[in-house]
Amino acid sequence: MPFVERVFSGVQPTGNLHLGNYLGAIVNFVKMQETHNCIYCVVDMHAITQGVDVWGGPAELTRNTREVTAAFIAAGIDPKKHIVFNQSQVSGHAELAWIFNCVARMGWLGRMTQFKEKAGKDRENASVGLFDYPVLMAADILVYRATHVPVGEDQKQHLELSRDIAQKFNNDFGDSIRAQGNNDGLFFPLPEPLITGPATRVMSLRDGTKKMSKSDASDNSRINLTDDADTIAQKIRKAKTDPEPLPTEEKGLEARPEADNLVGIFAALSGRSKAEVLREFGGGQFSSFKNALAELCVTKLAPIAGEMKRLVADPGHIDAILIDGSDRARAIADETMKLSKDIVGFIRRR
Ligand code: AQP
């Protein structure tokens, strides 16, 4: 069966959204709206997979859920033409995740590097949810039978697992899928990751070998979407660099992770290539490049921060958007769940 193209992606409400989330994911979410039907989810069930000390407790979760929703809209996502909602309002995510738990293999999950990084040395104390996170992610995507998933580079391995789960489900239940009238035996599409643009992996401002991340202990490692102009300028001024001037060609960025990262951020925000950026700034000192970068960041991010502030001041409006979005998401998810239950052989009310 040819699948109707549909985009799905999510962001966790686990704290300050940063430039990595924006350039690696949200910018592409906005772009995809022009060509596809899109579903953008604030994945609050993923947010609670680490200790409550990490995600901050109920009030913080609610606040962060509204803030991510505000960021989506402030960045240009249209919640009327597309769907914006929070995951926990659509029970199909959890229901399909259970079926997928019985399809996915322990060995597959054991290879997930994000689990290894997040659980660290204390694996015995990690939640079952953190281990199972990629299975829920597969359900998030496939409960809408989404075909395309814009994500940052760090999510590539999880997307591959989603494809493996979809394929194994189609194989395991092939006869049943065909018996439901689906002659090619394909019920779930194999979702394609869309890892595009010049900033698929934005790195920490303090260490160019580590990804920019919400959970980094140092706030100076990231630019938050809500940072004011002075904070942005200060963080960029303090960003780690090396003693050499900027190279004139892209090849000169090799083995210079901090320089490469800052040039990459400039390129992404200005819609230019790294080579073009180096044509303007190559050979110069970091100080003047950093001034230009700070100015560019403020120009691009200040309107988003301002709009987010305006939106979060009216939580009732944000909640109404999430409720409306979840109603429309649920209609699609319920249909997938009905068919999935029939395929598996679960009896249900007809
Ligand atoms: N540094 C990054 N560069 C490019 N893309 C990134 N993304 C995250 N960090 C970068 C992309 O942002 C989307 C939403 O991410 P998430 O909130 O679901 O969780 P994450 O990938 O775990 O992001 P964080 O901010 O780094 O959180 P922590 O600190 O909890 O690990 C995804 O598409 C992601 O690829």
CSV table of C-alpha atoms and ligand atoms in Angstrom, one decimal:
chain,number,residue,atom,x,y,z
A,1,MET,CA,0.0,0.0,0.0
A,2,PRO,CA,1.5,3.4,-0.9
A,3,PHE,CA,1.5,5.5,2.3
A,4,VAL,CA,0.2,9.0,2.3
A,5,GLU,CA,3.2,11.2,3.2
A,6,ARG,CA,2.9,12.6,6.7
A,7,VAL,CA,5.4,14.4,9.0
A,8,PHE,CA,5.7,13.7,12.7
A,9,SER,CA,8.2,15.0,15.2
A,10,GLY,CA,8.5,15.8,18.9
A,11,VAL,CA,10.4,17.8,21.4
A,12,GLN,CA,10.7,17.0,25.1
A,13,PRO,CA,9.5,19.6,27.6
A,14,THR,CA,12.5,19.1,29.8
A,15,GLY,CA,13.8,22.6,30.3
A,16,ASN,CA,15.2,25.4,28.2
A,17,LEU,CA,14.9,24.9,24.5
A,18,HIS,CA,18.2,25.9,23.0
A,19,LEU,CA,19.7,26.8,19.6
A,20,GLY,CA,20.4,23.1,18.9
A,21,ASN,CA,16.7,22.2,19.2
A,22,TYR,CA,15.9,25.2,17.1
A,23,LEU,CA,18.4,24.7,14.2
A,24,GLY,CA,18.4,20.9,14.3
A,25,ALA,CA,14.7,20.4,14.5
A,26,ILE,CA,12.3,23.4,14.8
A,27,VAL,CA,13.5,25.3,11.7
A,28,ASN,CA,12.9,22.1,9.7
A,29,PHE,CA,9.5,21.6,11.3
A,30,VAL,CA,8.5,25.1,10.0
A,31,LYS,CA,9.8,24.3,6.5
A,32,MET,CA,8.0,21.0,6.2
A,33,GLN,CA,4.6,22.7,6.7
A,34,GLU,CA,4.8,24.0,3.1
A,35,THR,CA,4.9,20.6,1.5
A,36,HIS,CA,3.3,18.1,4.0
A,37,ASN,CA,0.6,17.6,6.6
A,38,CYS,CA,2.6,17.8,9.9
A,39,ILE,CA,2.0,16.7,13.4
A,40,TYR,CA,4.2,18.3,16.0
A,41,CYS,CA,4.1,16.8,19.5
A,42,VAL,CA,5.3,18.0,22.9
A,43,VAL,CA,6.4,14.7,24.2
A,44,ASP,CA,5.6,15.0,27.9
A,45,MET,CA,5.6,11.2,28.5
A,46,HIS,CA,9.3,11.1,27.3
A,47,ALA,CA,10.0,14.0,29.6
A,48,ILE,CA,9.4,11.9,32.8
A,49,THR,CA,11.8,9.1,31.9
A,50,GLN,CA,14.5,10.4,34.1
A,51,GLY,CA,14.4,11.2,37.8
A,52,VAL,CA,11.9,13.8,39.0
A,53,ASP,CA,15.0,15.8,40.1
A,54,VAL,CA,15.9,16.0,36.4
A,55,TRP,CA,12.5,16.9,35.0
A,56,GLY,CA,11.6,19.2,37.9
A,57,GLY,CA,8.2,17.9,39.1
A,58,PRO,CA,4.6,18.5,38.0
A,59,ALA,CA,4.5,22.3,38.0
A,60,GLU,CA,7.7,22.5,36.0
A,61,LEU,CA,6.5,19.9,33.5
A,62,THR,CA,3.3,21.9,32.9
A,63,ARG,CA,5.3,25.1,32.5
A,64,ASN,CA,7.7,23.5,30.2
A,65,THR,CA,5.0,21.9,28.1
A,66,ARG,CA,3.4,25.3,27.5
A,67,GLU,CA,6.8,26.8,26.8
A,68,VAL,CA,7.7,24.3,24.1
A,69,THR,CA,4.2,24.8,22.6
A,70,ALA,CA,4.8,28.6,22.6
A,71,ALA,CA,8.2,28.0,21.0
A,72,PHE,CA,6.7,26.0,18.2
A,73,ILE,CA,4.1,28.7,17.4
A,74,ALA,CA,6.6,31.6,17.9
A,75,ALA,CA,9.0,29.9,15.5
A,76,GLY,CA,6.2,29.8,12.8
A,77,ILE,CA,4.3,26.5,13.2
A,78,ASP,CA,0.7,27.0,12.4
A,79,PRO,CA,-1.5,25.0,14.8
A,80,LYS,CA,-4.6,25.5,12.8
A,81,LYS,CA,-3.3,24.1,9.4
A,82,HIS,CA,-1.2,21.4,11.2
A,83,ILE,CA,-1.5,19.6,14.5
A,84,VAL,CA,0.3,20.7,17.7
A,85,PHE,CA,-0.5,18.8,20.9
A,86,ASN,CA,1.0,17.1,23.9
A,87,GLN,CA,1.6,13.4,23.8
A,88,SER,CA,-0.1,12.3,27.0
A,89,GLN,CA,-3.5,13.5,25.7
A,90,VAL,CA,-3.6,10.7,23.1
A,91,SER,CA,-3.6,7.3,24.7
A,92,GLY,CA,-2.8,5.6,21.4
A,93,HIS,CA,0.9,6.4,22.0
A,94,ALA,CA,1.1,4.3,25.1
A,95,GLU,CA,-1.1,1.5,23.7
A,96,LEU,CA,0.9,1.1,20.6
A,97,ALA,CA,4.1,1.3,22.6
A,98,TRP,CA,2.9,-1.8,24.5
A,99,ILE,CA,2.4,-3.8,21.3
A,100,PHE,CA,5.8,-2.6,20.1
A,101,ASN,CA,7.4,-3.7,23.4
A,102,CYS,CA,6.5,-7.2,22.4
A,103,VAL,CA,7.9,-6.7,18.9
A,104,ALA,CA,11.2,-5.0,19.8
A,105,ARG,CA,14.1,-7.1,21.2
A,106,MET,CA,16.1,-6.4,24.3
A,107,GLY,CA,19.3,-6.6,22.2
A,108,TRP,CA,18.1,-3.8,19.9
A,109,LEU,CA,17.5,-1.4,22.9
A,110,GLY,CA,20.7,-2.4,24.6
A,111,ARG,CA,22.6,-0.9,21.7
A,112,MET,CA,21.0,2.6,22.0
A,113,THR,CA,23.8,5.0,22.7
A,114,GLN,CA,21.5,7.7,24.2
A,115,PHE,CA,20.4,5.3,26.9
A,116,LYS,CA,24.0,4.4,27.7
A,117,GLU,CA,24.9,8.1,27.9
A,118,LYS,CA,21.9,9.1,30.0
A,119,ALA,CA,22.0,6.1,32.3
A,120,GLY,CA,25.7,6.5,32.7
A,121,LYS,CA,27.4,4.1,35.1
A,122,ASP,CA,24.3,3.7,37.3
A,123,ARG,CA,22.3,1.6,34.9
A,124,GLU,CA,20.6,-0.4,37.6
A,125,ASN,CA,19.0,2.8,38.8
A,126,ALA,CA,17.8,4.0,35.5
A,127,SER,CA,14.0,3.9,35.0
A,128,VAL,CA,12.5,1.2,32.7
A,129,GLY,CA,11.0,4.1,30.8
A,130,LEU,CA,14.4,5.5,29.9
A,131,PHE,CA,15.4,2.1,28.5
A,132,ASP,CA,12.1,1.8,26.7
A,133,TYR,CA,12.2,5.4,25.4
A,134,PRO,CA,12.9,4.5,21.7
A,135,VAL,CA,10.0,2.1,21.6
A,136,LEU,CA,7.6,4.8,22.8
A,137,MET,CA,9.2,7.0,20.1
A,138,ALA,CA,8.5,4.4,17.4
A,139,ALA,CA,4.9,4.4,18.6
A,140,ASP,CA,4.7,8.2,18.6
A,141,ILE,CA,5.6,8.2,14.9
A,142,LEU,CA,3.8,5.1,13.8
A,143,VAL,CA,0.5,5.7,15.5
A,144,TYR,CA,0.1,8.3,12.8
A,145,ARG,CA,1.7,6.1,10.2
A,146,ALA,CA,4.0,9.0,9.6
A,147,THR,CA,6.5,8.7,6.7
A,148,HIS,CA,8.9,11.5,7.4
A,149,VAL,CA,10.5,12.6,10.7
A,150,PRO,CA,12.6,15.8,10.9
A,151,VAL,CA,15.2,15.4,13.7
A,152,GLY,CA,18.7,16.4,14.7
A,153,GLU,CA,21.5,14.0,14.1
A,154,ASP,CA,21.4,12.6,17.7
A,155,GLN,CA,18.1,10.9,16.9
A,156,LYS,CA,19.3,8.9,13.9
A,157,GLN,CA,19.8,5.7,15.8
A,158,HIS,CA,16.3,5.9,17.4
A,159,LEU,CA,14.8,6.4,13.9
A,160,GLU,CA,16.6,3.3,12.7
A,161,LEU,CA,15.0,1.4,15.5
A,162,SER,CA,11.6,2.7,14.6
A,163,ARG,CA,12.1,1.3,11.1
A,164,ASP,CA,13.2,-2.0,12.5
A,165,ILE,CA,10.1,-2.2,14.7
A,166,ALA,CA,7.8,-1.3,11.8
A,167,GLN,CA,9.4,-3.9,9.6
A,168,LYS,CA,9.3,-6.6,12.2
A,169,PHE,CA,5.6,-5.9,13.0
A,170,ASN,CA,4.8,-6.0,9.2
A,171,ASN,CA,6.7,-9.4,9.0
A,172,ASP,CA,5.4,-10.9,12.2
A,173,PHE,CA,1.8,-10.0,11.3
A,174,GLY,CA,2.0,-10.2,7.5
A,175,ASP,CA,-0.7,-12.9,7.1
A,176,SER,CA,-3.1,-11.0,9.4
A,177,ILE,CA,-2.4,-7.7,7.6
A,178,ARG,CA,-3.2,-9.4,4.3
A,179,ALA,CA,-6.3,-10.9,5.8
A,180,GLN,CA,-7.5,-7.4,6.7
A,181,GLY,CA,-7.4,-6.7,3.0
A,182,ASN,CA,-4.0,-5.1,2.8
A,183,ASN,CA,-2.6,-7.2,-0.1
A,184,ASP,CA,1.1,-6.1,0.1
A,185,GLY,CA,1.2,-7.0,3.9
A,186,LEU,CA,2.5,-3.6,4.8
A,187,PHE,CA,0.7,-1.9,7.6
A,188,PHE,CA,3.3,0.5,9.0
A,189,PRO,CA,5.6,2.6,6.7
A,190,LEU,CA,9.3,2.6,7.4
A,191,PRO,CA,9.7,6.2,8.6
A,192,GLU,CA,12.4,8.2,7.0
A,193,PRO,CA,14.6,10.5,9.1
A,194,LEU,CA,15.0,14.0,7.7
A,195,ILE,CA,18.3,15.1,9.0
A,196,THR,CA,18.9,18.2,6.9
A,197,GLY,CA,20.3,21.7,7.0
A,198,PRO,CA,23.7,23.1,7.9
A,199,ALA,CA,23.2,22.5,11.7
A,200,THR,CA,22.1,19.0,12.3
A,201,ARG,CA,24.3,18.7,15.3
A,202,VAL,CA,25.0,22.0,17.2
A,203,MET,CA,27.8,21.6,19.7
A,204,SER,CA,28.3,23.0,23.2
A,205,LEU,CA,29.8,26.5,23.4
A,206,ARG,CA,32.1,25.2,26.1
A,207,ASP,CA,33.3,22.0,24.4
A,208,GLY,CA,33.0,21.6,20.6
A,209,THR,CA,33.1,17.8,20.9
A,210,LYS,CA,29.9,17.6,23.0
A,211,LYS,CA,26.4,18.3,21.7
A,212,MET,CA,24.6,21.4,22.9
A,213,SER,CA,22.1,20.0,25.4
A,214,LYS,CA,19.4,21.0,27.8
A,215,SER,CA,20.9,18.8,30.5
A,216,ASP,CA,24.4,20.3,30.4
A,217,ALA,CA,25.1,21.6,33.9
A,218,SER,CA,26.6,24.8,32.4
A,219,ASP,CA,24.1,27.3,31.1
A,220,ASN,CA,27.0,28.9,29.3
A,221,SER,CA,27.2,25.8,27.1
A,222,ARG,CA,24.0,26.7,25.2
A,223,ILE,CA,22.0,29.6,23.9
A,224,ASN,CA,18.5,29.3,25.2
A,225,LEU,CA,15.6,30.5,23.0
A,226,THR,CA,14.5,32.7,25.9
A,227,ASP,CA,17.9,34.3,26.6
A,228,ASP,CA,18.0,38.1,26.4
A,229,ALA,CA,20.3,40.0,24.1
A,230,ASP,CA,23.0,40.7,26.8
A,231,THR,CA,23.0,37.0,27.9
A,232,ILE,CA,23.4,35.8,24.3
A,233,ALA,CA,26.3,38.3,23.6
A,234,GLN,CA,28.0,37.3,26.8
A,235,LYS,CA,27.7,33.5,26.1
A,236,ILE,CA,29.1,34.0,22.6
A,237,ARG,CA,31.9,36.2,23.8
A,238,LYS,CA,32.8,33.5,26.4
A,239,ALA,CA,32.5,30.6,23.9
A,240,LYS,CA,35.6,28.4,23.7
A,241,THR,CA,37.8,29.0,20.7
A,242,ASP,CA,41.4,28.3,19.7
A,243,PRO,CA,44.3,30.7,19.3
A,244,GLU,CA,44.4,30.6,15.5
A,245,PRO,CA,42.6,33.1,13.3
A,246,LEU,CA,39.5,31.8,11.4
A,247,PRO,CA,40.5,29.8,8.3
A,248,THR,CA,39.7,31.1,4.8
A,249,GLU,CA,38.4,27.7,3.6
A,250,GLU,CA,36.1,25.1,5.0
A,251,LYS,CA,38.8,22.5,5.0
A,252,GLY,CA,40.7,24.6,7.6
A,253,LEU,CA,37.8,23.9,10.1
A,254,GLU,CA,38.8,20.2,10.3
A,255,ALA,CA,40.1,19.3,13.8
A,256,ARG,CA,38.9,22.7,15.1
A,257,PRO,CA,35.6,21.7,16.6
A,258,GLU,CA,34.8,25.0,18.3
A,259,ALA,CA,35.6,27.1,15.2
A,260,ASP,CA,33.6,24.7,13.1
A,261,ASN,CA,30.6,24.9,15.4
A,262,LEU,CA,30.5,28.7,15.6
A,263,VAL,CA,30.9,29.0,11.8
A,264,GLY,CA,28.2,26.4,11.4
A,265,ILE,CA,25.8,28.3,13.7
A,266,PHE,CA,26.5,31.5,11.7
A,267,ALA,CA,25.9,29.7,8.4
A,268,ALA,CA,22.6,28.2,9.6
A,269,LEU,CA,21.2,31.4,11.0
A,270,SER,CA,22.1,33.5,8.0
A,271,GLY,CA,21.0,30.9,5.4
A,272,ARG,CA,24.5,30.8,3.9
A,273,SER,CA,27.1,28.0,3.5
A,274,LYS,CA,30.1,27.7,5.8
A,275,ALA,CA,32.3,28.5,2.8
A,276,GLU,CA,30.5,31.8,2.2
A,277,VAL,CA,30.8,32.7,5.9
A,278,LEU,CA,34.5,32.0,5.8
A,279,ARG,CA,34.9,34.2,2.7
A,280,GLU,CA,33.6,37.1,4.8
A,281,PHE,CA,35.3,36.3,8.1
A,282,GLY,CA,38.3,34.0,7.2
A,283,GLY,CA,41.7,35.3,8.2
A,284,GLY,CA,40.2,37.5,10.9
A,285,GLN,CA,40.2,37.2,14.7
A,286,PHE,CA,37.5,35.5,16.6
A,287,SER,CA,36.6,38.6,18.5
A,288,SER,CA,35.1,40.5,15.5
A,289,PHE,CA,33.4,37.3,14.2
A,290,LYS,CA,31.9,36.7,17.7
A,291,ASN,CA,30.5,40.2,17.7
A,292,ALA,CA,28.8,39.6,14.3
A,293,LEU,CA,27.5,36.2,15.5
A,294,ALA,CA,26.1,37.6,18.7
A,295,GLU,CA,24.3,40.3,16.6
A,296,LEU,CA,22.9,37.7,14.2
A,297,CYS,CA,21.7,35.5,17.0
A,298,VAL,CA,19.9,38.3,18.7
A,299,THR,CA,18.3,39.5,15.5
A,300,LYS,CA,17.0,35.9,14.8
A,301,LEU,CA,16.1,34.8,18.3
A,302,ALA,CA,14.8,38.0,19.9
A,303,PRO,CA,11.5,38.0,18.0
A,304,ILE,CA,10.9,34.4,18.9
A,305,ALA,CA,11.7,35.0,22.6
A,306,GLY,CA,9.3,38.0,22.5
A,307,GLU,CA,6.5,36.0,21.0
A,308,MET,CA,7.1,33.1,23.4
A,309,LYS,CA,6.8,35.5,26.3
A,310,ARG,CA,3.5,36.9,25.0
A,311,LEU,CA,2.1,33.4,24.4
A,312,VAL,CA,3.1,31.9,27.8
A,313,ALA,CA,1.4,34.8,29.5
A,314,ASP,CA,-1.9,33.3,28.4
A,315,PRO,CA,-1.8,29.6,29.4
A,316,GLY,CA,-5.5,29.2,28.7
A,317,HIS,CA,-4.9,30.0,25.0
A,318,ILE,CA,-2.0,27.5,24.8
A,319,ASP,CA,-4.0,24.8,26.6
A,320,ALA,CA,-6.8,25.3,24.1
A,321,ILE,CA,-4.4,24.8,21.2
A,322,LEU,CA,-3.1,21.6,22.8
A,323,ILE,CA,-6.6,20.3,23.4
A,324,ASP,CA,-7.8,21.1,19.8
A,325,GLY,CA,-4.6,19.5,18.4
A,326,SER,CA,-5.0,16.4,20.5
A,327,ASP,CA,-8.6,15.9,19.4
A,328,ARG,CA,-7.4,15.9,15.8
A,329,ALA,CA,-4.4,13.7,16.6
A,330,ARG,CA,-6.6,11.3,18.5
A,331,ALA,CA,-8.9,10.8,15.5
A,332,ILE,CA,-5.9,9.6,13.4
A,333,ALA,CA,-4.4,7.5,16.2
A,334,ASP,CA,-7.7,5.8,17.1
A,335,GLU,CA,-8.0,4.6,13.6
A,336,THR,CA,-4.5,3.1,13.6
A,337,MET,CA,-5.2,1.5,17.0
A,338,LYS,CA,-8.4,-0.1,15.8
A,339,LEU,CA,-6.6,-1.6,12.8
A,340,SER,CA,-3.6,-2.6,14.9
A,341,LYS,CA,-5.8,-4.4,17.4
A,342,ASP,CA,-7.5,-6.3,14.7
A,343,ILE,CA,-4.2,-7.3,13.2
A,344,VAL,CA,-2.9,-8.5,16.5
A,345,GLY,CA,-6.1,-10.3,17.3
A,346,PHE,CA,-7.4,-8.3,20.2
A,347,ILE,CA,-11.2,-8.4,20.5
A,348,ARG,CA,-12.8,-5.0,20.6
A,349,ARG,CA,-16.2,-3.3,20.5
A,350,ARG,CA,-17.3,-2.7,16.9
B,1,AQP,N1,22.6,20.0,19.8
B,1,AQP,C1,21.7,19.7,18.9
B,1,AQP,N2,21.9,19.9,17.6
B,1,AQP,C2,20.9,19.7,16.6
B,1,AQP,N3,19.7,19.1,17.0
B,1,AQP,C3,19.5,18.9,18.3
B,1,AQP,N4,18.4,18.4,18.9
B,1,AQP,C4,18.7,18.3,20.3
B,1,AQP,N5,19.9,18.8,20.5
B,1,AQP,C5,20.4,19.1,19.3
B,1,AQP,C6,17.2,18.0,18.3
B,1,AQP,O1,16.1,18.6,18.9
B,1,AQP,C7,14.9,17.8,18.9
B,1,AQP,C8,14.3,17.7,20.2
B,1,AQP,O2,15.1,17.2,21.1
B,1,AQP,P1,14.5,16.6,22.5
B,1,AQP,O3,14.0,17.6,23.3
B,1,AQP,O4,13.5,15.5,22.2
B,1,AQP,O5,15.7,15.8,23.2
B,1,AQP,P2,17.2,15.6,23.1
B,1,AQP,O6,17.6,15.2,21.7
B,1,AQP,O7,17.6,14.8,24.2
B,1,AQP,O8,17.7,17.1,23.2
B,1,AQP,P3,18.6,17.8,24.3
B,1,AQP,O9,18.2,19.2,24.3
B,1,AQP,O10,20.0,17.5,24.1
B,1,AQP,O11,18.1,17.2,25.7
B,1,AQP,P4,18.9,16.4,26.7
B,1,AQP,O12,19.8,17.3,27.4
B,1,AQP,O13,17.8,15.8,27.6
B,1,AQP,O14,19.7,15.3,26.0
B,1,AQP,C9,15.4,16.4,18.4
B,1,AQP,O15,15.0,16.3,17.0
B,1,AQP,C10,16.9,16.5,18.5
B,1,AQP,O16,17.5,15.7,17.5
